[in-house]
Coordinates of C-alpha atoms in Angstrom, one line a residue:
X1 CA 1.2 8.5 12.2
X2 CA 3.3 10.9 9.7
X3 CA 5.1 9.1 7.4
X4 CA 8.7 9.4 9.0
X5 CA 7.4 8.1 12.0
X6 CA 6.4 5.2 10.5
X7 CA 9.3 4.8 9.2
X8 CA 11.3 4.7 11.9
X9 CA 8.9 2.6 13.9
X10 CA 9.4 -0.2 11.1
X11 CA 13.7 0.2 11.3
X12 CA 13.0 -0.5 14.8
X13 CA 11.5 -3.8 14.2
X14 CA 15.2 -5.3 13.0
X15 CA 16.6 -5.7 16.2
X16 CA 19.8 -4.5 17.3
X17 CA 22.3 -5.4 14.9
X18 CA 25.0 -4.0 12.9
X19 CA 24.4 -6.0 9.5
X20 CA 23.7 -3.4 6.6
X21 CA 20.1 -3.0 5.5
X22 CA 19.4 -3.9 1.7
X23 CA 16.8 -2.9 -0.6
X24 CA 15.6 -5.8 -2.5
X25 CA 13.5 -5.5 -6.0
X26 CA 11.4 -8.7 -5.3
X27 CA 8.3 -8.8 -2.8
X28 CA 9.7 -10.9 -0.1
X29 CA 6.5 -12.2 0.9
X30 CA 6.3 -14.0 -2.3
X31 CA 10.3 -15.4 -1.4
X32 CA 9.2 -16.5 1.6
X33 CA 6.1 -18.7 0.7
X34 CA 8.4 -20.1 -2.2
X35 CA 10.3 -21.0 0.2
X36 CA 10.5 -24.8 1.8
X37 CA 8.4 -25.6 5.1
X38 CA 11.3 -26.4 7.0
X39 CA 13.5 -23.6 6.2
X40 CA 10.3 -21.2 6.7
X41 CA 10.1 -23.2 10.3
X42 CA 13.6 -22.0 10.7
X43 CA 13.5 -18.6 9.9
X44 CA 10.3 -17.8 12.4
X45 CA 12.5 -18.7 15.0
X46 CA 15.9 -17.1 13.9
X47 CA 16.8 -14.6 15.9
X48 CA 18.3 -12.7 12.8
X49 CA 16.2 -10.6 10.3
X50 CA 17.2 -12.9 7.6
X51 CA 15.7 -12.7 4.1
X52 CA 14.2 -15.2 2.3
X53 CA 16.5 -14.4 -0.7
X54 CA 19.7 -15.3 1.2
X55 CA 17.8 -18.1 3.1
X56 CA 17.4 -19.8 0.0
X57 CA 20.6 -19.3 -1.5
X58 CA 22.1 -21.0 1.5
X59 CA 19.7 -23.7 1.2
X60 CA 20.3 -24.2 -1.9
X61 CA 23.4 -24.3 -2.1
X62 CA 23.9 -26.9 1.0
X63 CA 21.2 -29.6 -0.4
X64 CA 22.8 -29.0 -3.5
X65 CA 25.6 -30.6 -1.8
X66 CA 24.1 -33.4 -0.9
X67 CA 23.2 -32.1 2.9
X68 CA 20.1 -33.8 4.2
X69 CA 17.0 -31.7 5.7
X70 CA 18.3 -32.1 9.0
X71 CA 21.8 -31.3 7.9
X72 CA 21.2 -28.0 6.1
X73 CA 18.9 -27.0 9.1
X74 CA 22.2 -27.8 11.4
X75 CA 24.1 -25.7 9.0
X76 CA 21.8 -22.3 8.9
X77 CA 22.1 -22.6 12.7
X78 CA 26.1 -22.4 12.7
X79 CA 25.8 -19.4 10.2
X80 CA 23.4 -17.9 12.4
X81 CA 25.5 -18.6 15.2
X82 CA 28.6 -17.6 13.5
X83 CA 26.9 -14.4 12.5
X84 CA 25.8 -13.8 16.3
X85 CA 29.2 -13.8 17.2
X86 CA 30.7 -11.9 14.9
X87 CA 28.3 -8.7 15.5
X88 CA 28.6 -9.2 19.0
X89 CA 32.2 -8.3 18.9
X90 CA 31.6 -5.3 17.3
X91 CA 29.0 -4.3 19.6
X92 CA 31.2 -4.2 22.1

C-alpha cells in the first residue's frame, strides 16, 4: 500500500467528526496503559477518539476533587455527551 494511501486509510479510522486532529510528542500507547483500569474500560467503549492524555487530565482533575470512581466515570460520560452534541450541530 503506498504510503499516502496508508495514510489516509488510518485518518479514516477517527470517525466522522469535526474535532481538530493533534500531534502529540508522547507514545500514546504508553498513556494509555498508564492509565487506570476503569478509565481504560471507558475509553474502549467511547464513541469519541479520545486520547489518553486528555482522558487523564480529566480524570485527574475530577478525583482530585473528591469524585468517586463511579462519579468521574458519570462525569466523562456528560463530557462525551456534551461533546456529541456540540459537533452534531455543526454537522448539520
Amino acid at each position: 500500500m503506498p504510503r499516502a494511501e496508508r495514510r489516509r486509510h488510518r485518518a479514516g479510522n477517527l470517525g466522522q467528526t469535526g474535532l481538530k486532529r493533534r500531534r502529540r510528542n508522547a507514545d500514546p500507547m504508553q498513556d494509555y496503559d498508564a492509565l487506570a483500569p476503569d478509565l481504560r474500560h471507558w475509553l474502549q467503549q467511547a464513541v469519541l477518539p479520545w486520547s489518553p492524555q486528555s482522558c487523564k487530565r480529566i480524570w485527574q482533575k475530577i478525583r482530585a476533587d473528591g469524585a468517586s470512581c463511579a462519579e468521574a466515570l458519570a462525569h466523562m460520560d456528560r463530557i462525551e455527551a456534551a461533546t456529541l452534541n456540540r459537533t452534531a450541530g455543526e454537522r448539520v
